[in-house]
Amino acid sequence: MSQVPSITLNNGLEMPQLGFGVWQVPDDEAEKAVATAIESGYRSIDTAAIYENEAGTGRAIAASGVARDELFVTTKLWNGDQGHDAALRAFDASLDRLGLDYVDLYLIHWPVPAADRYVDTYKALEKILAEGRAKSIGVSNFLPEHLERLLGETSVVPVLNQIELHPQLQQSESRALHAKHGIATEAWSPLGQGKGLLDVPTVVAVAQKHGRTPAQAVLRWHLQLGNVVIPKSVTPSRIAENLDVFGFELDADDLAAFAALDEGKRLGPNPAEFNVGA
Ligand code: NDP
């Protein structure tokens, strides 16, 4: 069924390199989309407390009939729940909504530099990890400066940093820092949110050359770079299409053409300034 390769995280655990994201999907619709995704062969699901669809995600997981240890479930701590004790409470609430007794990965959603609580918050995640209620812990949207500070002031190296990353925002500085510390890079909005990126002539041309869709060419680029990807779709044909990216390979010319697309274009907020909800 699923041909998705795994990457080995820095704690020795395996994570599928391609998973399914559910941002902006209402709870009931998320239940349907996650059910379709699992049925199609996805084994990794990325949700977050702020998405308000942990419950629907959990219902789909429960109904899937797939053994819990064959699934990789990620959720994230929202900004307003940062701080040691608040984070512990928020984690309990997420587990409860998911209907699970552990998650595979728990992430701090944003660093929220203005609140200056991410170090304390991460220490709560270390506690959750020690209790076995999260098998792995990590961060999201951490800029190099946030990551360096975290590495200096805490004990457990995050398994990954989930950041905005697509051909128009290639994040070479973060990727190099992650590689140096054995931290995996996970790309959010890997398809550039399905908007302009998929119409860029280079992307269309590379896709046509391989008889694939632009989305498949972009996902293939991520995989060959070593990124973990979590494309989102509520459309069953696209859910299947985004998983069908293991039967072809981009060549050196294609990769060079993609490399030239980097323009530092953020679709989401700059983490240095994003303090919403705190
Ligand atoms: P994506 O880059 O995954 O793009 C999703 C959009 O592209 C949807 O509108 C979807 O449409 C469309 N799409 C999907 N597949 C195709 C395809 N094959 N062809 C054409 N269009 C397609 O954007 P997201 O922002 O959703 O990012 C993915 C995931 O990353 C999120 O769901 C979330 O889990 C995570 N994320 C994390 C963030 C963080 O701060 N940590 C921030 C943002 C996202 P449709 O659904 O209508 O089919």
CSV table of N, CA and C in Angstrom, one decimal, residues 2-7 14-21 37-38 40-46 70-74 160 185-187 190-191 215-224 226-233 238-248:
chain,number,residue,atom,x,y,z
A,2,SER,N,1.2,1.8,1.1
A,2,SER,CA,2.0,3.0,1.1
A,2,SER,C,3.5,2.8,0.8
A,3,GLN,N,4.0,3.6,-0.1
A,3,GLN,CA,5.4,3.4,-0.4
A,3,GLN,C,6.2,4.5,0.2
A,4,VAL,N,5.7,5.2,1.2
A,4,VAL,CA,6.3,6.4,1.7
A,4,VAL,C,7.5,6.0,2.5
A,5,PRO,N,8.7,6.5,2.2
A,5,PRO,CA,9.9,6.2,3.0
A,5,PRO,C,9.8,6.9,4.4
A,6,SER,N,10.6,6.4,5.3
A,6,SER,CA,10.7,7.0,6.6
A,6,SER,C,12.0,7.7,6.7
A,7,ILE,N,12.1,8.7,7.6
A,7,ILE,CA,13.4,9.3,8.0
A,7,ILE,C,13.6,8.9,9.4
A,14,GLU,N,11.3,6.5,13.8
A,14,GLU,CA,11.0,6.7,12.4
A,14,GLU,C,9.8,7.6,12.2
A,15,MET,N,9.9,8.4,11.1
A,15,MET,CA,8.8,9.3,10.8
A,15,MET,C,8.6,9.2,9.3
A,16,PRO,N,7.3,9.0,8.8
A,16,PRO,CA,7.1,9.0,7.3
A,16,PRO,C,7.6,10.4,6.8
A,17,GLN,N,8.2,10.3,5.6
A,17,GLN,CA,8.7,11.6,5.1
A,17,GLN,C,7.6,12.4,4.4
A,18,LEU,N,6.5,11.8,4.2
A,18,LEU,CA,5.4,12.5,3.6
A,18,LEU,C,4.1,12.2,4.5
A,19,GLY,N,3.5,13.3,4.9
A,19,GLY,CA,2.3,13.2,5.7
A,19,GLY,C,1.2,14.1,5.2
A,20,PHE,N,0.2,14.2,6.1
A,20,PHE,CA,-1.1,14.9,5.6
A,20,PHE,C,-1.4,16.1,6.6
A,21,GLY,N,-1.5,17.3,6.1
A,21,GLY,CA,-1.8,18.4,6.9
A,21,GLY,C,-3.3,18.8,6.9
A,37,ALA,N,-7.3,10.2,3.7
A,37,ALA,CA,-5.9,10.1,3.6
A,37,ALA,C,-5.4,8.8,4.1
A,38,ILE,N,-5.9,8.3,5.3
A,38,ILE,CA,-5.4,7.1,5.8
A,38,ILE,C,-5.7,5.9,4.9
A,40,SER,N,-6.0,6.2,1.7
A,40,SER,CA,-5.1,6.3,0.6
A,40,SER,C,-3.7,5.8,0.8
A,41,GLY,N,-3.4,5.7,2.1
A,41,GLY,CA,-2.0,5.2,2.4
A,41,GLY,C,-1.2,6.2,3.3
A,42,TYR,N,-1.7,7.4,3.6
A,42,TYR,CA,-0.9,8.2,4.5
A,42,TYR,C,-0.9,7.6,5.9
A,43,ARG,N,0.3,7.8,6.5
A,43,ARG,CA,0.4,7.2,7.9
A,43,ARG,C,0.8,8.3,8.9
A,44,SER,N,1.0,9.6,8.4
A,44,SER,CA,1.4,10.7,9.3
A,44,SER,C,0.4,11.8,9.1
A,45,ILE,N,-0.1,12.3,10.2
A,45,ILE,CA,-1.1,13.4,10.2
A,45,ILE,C,-0.6,14.5,11.1
A,46,ASP,N,-0.7,15.8,10.5
A,46,ASP,CA,-0.3,17.0,11.2
A,46,ASP,C,-1.5,17.9,11.5
A,70,GLU,N,1.2,2.1,13.9
A,70,GLU,CA,1.5,2.3,12.4
A,70,GLU,C,1.3,3.8,12.0
A,71,LEU,N,0.7,4.6,12.9
A,71,LEU,CA,0.4,6.0,12.6
A,71,LEU,C,1.4,6.9,13.3
A,72,PHE,N,1.6,8.1,12.7
A,72,PHE,CA,2.4,9.1,13.3
A,72,PHE,C,1.6,10.3,13.4
A,73,VAL,N,1.3,10.7,14.7
A,73,VAL,CA,0.3,11.8,14.9
A,73,VAL,C,1.1,13.0,15.5
A,74,THR,N,1.0,14.1,14.9
A,74,THR,CA,1.6,15.4,15.4
A,74,THR,C,0.6,16.4,15.8
A,160,LEU,N,12.7,17.9,15.1
A,160,LEU,CA,12.5,18.7,13.9
A,160,LEU,C,12.1,20.1,14.2
A,185,THR,N,14.1,18.9,8.9
A,185,THR,CA,13.4,20.0,8.4
A,185,THR,C,12.1,19.5,7.9
A,186,GLU,N,11.0,20.1,8.5
A,186,GLU,CA,9.6,19.8,8.0
A,186,GLU,C,9.1,21.0,7.3
A,187,ALA,N,8.6,20.8,6.1
A,187,ALA,CA,8.1,22.0,5.3
A,187,ALA,C,6.6,22.2,5.5
A,190,PRO,N,4.0,23.2,1.8
A,190,PRO,CA,5.0,22.7,0.9
A,190,PRO,C,4.6,23.0,-0.6
A,191,LEU,N,3.3,23.2,-0.8
A,191,LEU,CA,2.8,23.5,-2.2
A,191,LEU,C,2.6,25.0,-2.4
A,215,ALA,N,2.1,19.9,-8.7
A,215,ALA,CA,2.2,19.6,-7.2
A,215,ALA,C,3.1,18.4,-7.0
A,216,GLN,N,3.0,17.4,-7.9
A,216,GLN,CA,3.9,16.2,-7.7
A,216,GLN,C,5.4,16.6,-7.9
A,217,ALA,N,5.6,17.5,-8.9
A,217,ALA,CA,7.0,17.9,-9.1
A,217,ALA,C,7.5,18.7,-7.9
A,218,VAL,N,6.7,19.5,-7.3
A,218,VAL,CA,7.1,20.3,-6.1
A,218,VAL,C,7.4,19.3,-4.9
A,219,LEU,N,6.5,18.4,-4.7
A,219,LEU,CA,6.7,17.4,-3.6
A,219,LEU,C,7.9,16.6,-3.8
A,220,ARG,N,8.2,16.2,-5.0
A,220,ARG,CA,9.4,15.5,-5.4
A,220,ARG,C,10.7,16.3,-5.0
A,221,TRP,N,10.6,17.6,-5.3
A,221,TRP,CA,11.8,18.5,-5.0
A,221,TRP,C,12.0,18.4,-3.5
A,222,HIS,N,10.9,18.6,-2.7
A,222,HIS,CA,11.1,18.5,-1.3
A,222,HIS,C,11.7,17.2,-0.8
A,223,LEU,N,11.2,16.1,-1.3
A,223,LEU,CA,11.7,14.8,-0.9
A,223,LEU,C,13.1,14.6,-1.2
A,224,GLN,N,13.5,15.1,-2.4
A,224,GLN,CA,14.9,14.9,-2.8
A,224,GLN,C,15.9,15.8,-2.0
A,226,GLY,N,15.4,16.2,1.1
A,226,GLY,CA,15.4,15.6,2.4
A,226,GLY,C,14.4,16.2,3.4
A,227,ASN,N,13.5,17.1,2.9
A,227,ASN,CA,12.5,17.6,3.8
A,227,ASN,C,11.4,16.6,4.1
A,228,VAL,N,10.8,16.7,5.3
A,228,VAL,CA,9.5,16.1,5.5
A,228,VAL,C,8.5,17.0,5.0
A,229,VAL,N,7.4,16.5,4.4
A,229,VAL,CA,6.4,17.3,3.8
A,229,VAL,C,5.0,16.9,4.3
A,230,ILE,N,4.1,17.8,4.4
A,230,ILE,CA,2.8,17.6,4.9
A,230,ILE,C,1.7,18.3,4.1
A,231,PRO,N,1.6,18.0,2.8
A,231,PRO,CA,0.6,18.7,1.9
A,231,PRO,C,-0.8,18.5,2.5
A,232,LYS,N,-1.6,19.5,2.3
A,232,LYS,CA,-3.0,19.5,2.7
A,232,LYS,C,-3.9,19.4,1.5
A,233,SER,N,-4.9,18.6,1.5
A,233,SER,CA,-6.0,18.7,0.5
A,233,SER,C,-7.3,18.1,1.1
A,238,ARG,N,-6.7,14.8,-5.2
A,238,ARG,CA,-5.5,15.4,-4.9
A,238,ARG,C,-4.8,14.7,-3.7
A,239,ILE,N,-5.6,14.2,-2.8
A,239,ILE,CA,-5.0,13.5,-1.6
A,239,ILE,C,-4.2,12.3,-2.2
A,240,ALA,N,-4.8,11.6,-3.2
A,240,ALA,CA,-4.1,10.5,-3.8
A,240,ALA,C,-2.9,10.9,-4.6
A,241,GLU,N,-3.1,12.0,-5.4
A,241,GLU,CA,-2.1,12.5,-6.3
A,241,GLU,C,-0.8,12.9,-5.5
A,242,ASN,N,-1.0,13.6,-4.3
A,242,ASN,CA,0.1,14.0,-3.5
A,242,ASN,C,0.9,12.9,-2.9
A,243,LEU,N,0.3,11.7,-2.8
A,243,LEU,CA,1.0,10.6,-2.3
A,243,LEU,C,1.8,9.8,-3.4
A,244,ASP,N,1.4,10.1,-4.6
A,244,ASP,CA,1.9,9.3,-5.7
A,244,ASP,C,3.1,10.0,-6.3
A,245,VAL,N,4.2,10.1,-5.5
A,245,VAL,CA,5.4,10.9,-5.9
A,245,VAL,C,6.6,10.1,-5.7
A,246,PHE,N,6.5,8.7,-5.7
A,246,PHE,CA,7.7,7.9,-5.5
A,246,PHE,C,8.1,7.1,-6.7
A,247,GLY,N,7.4,7.4,-7.9
A,247,GLY,CA,7.8,6.6,-9.1
A,247,GLY,C,8.6,7.4,-10.1
A,248,PHE,N,9.1,8.6,-9.7
A,248,PHE,CA,9.9,9.3,-10.6
A,248,PHE,C,11.0,10.1,-9.8
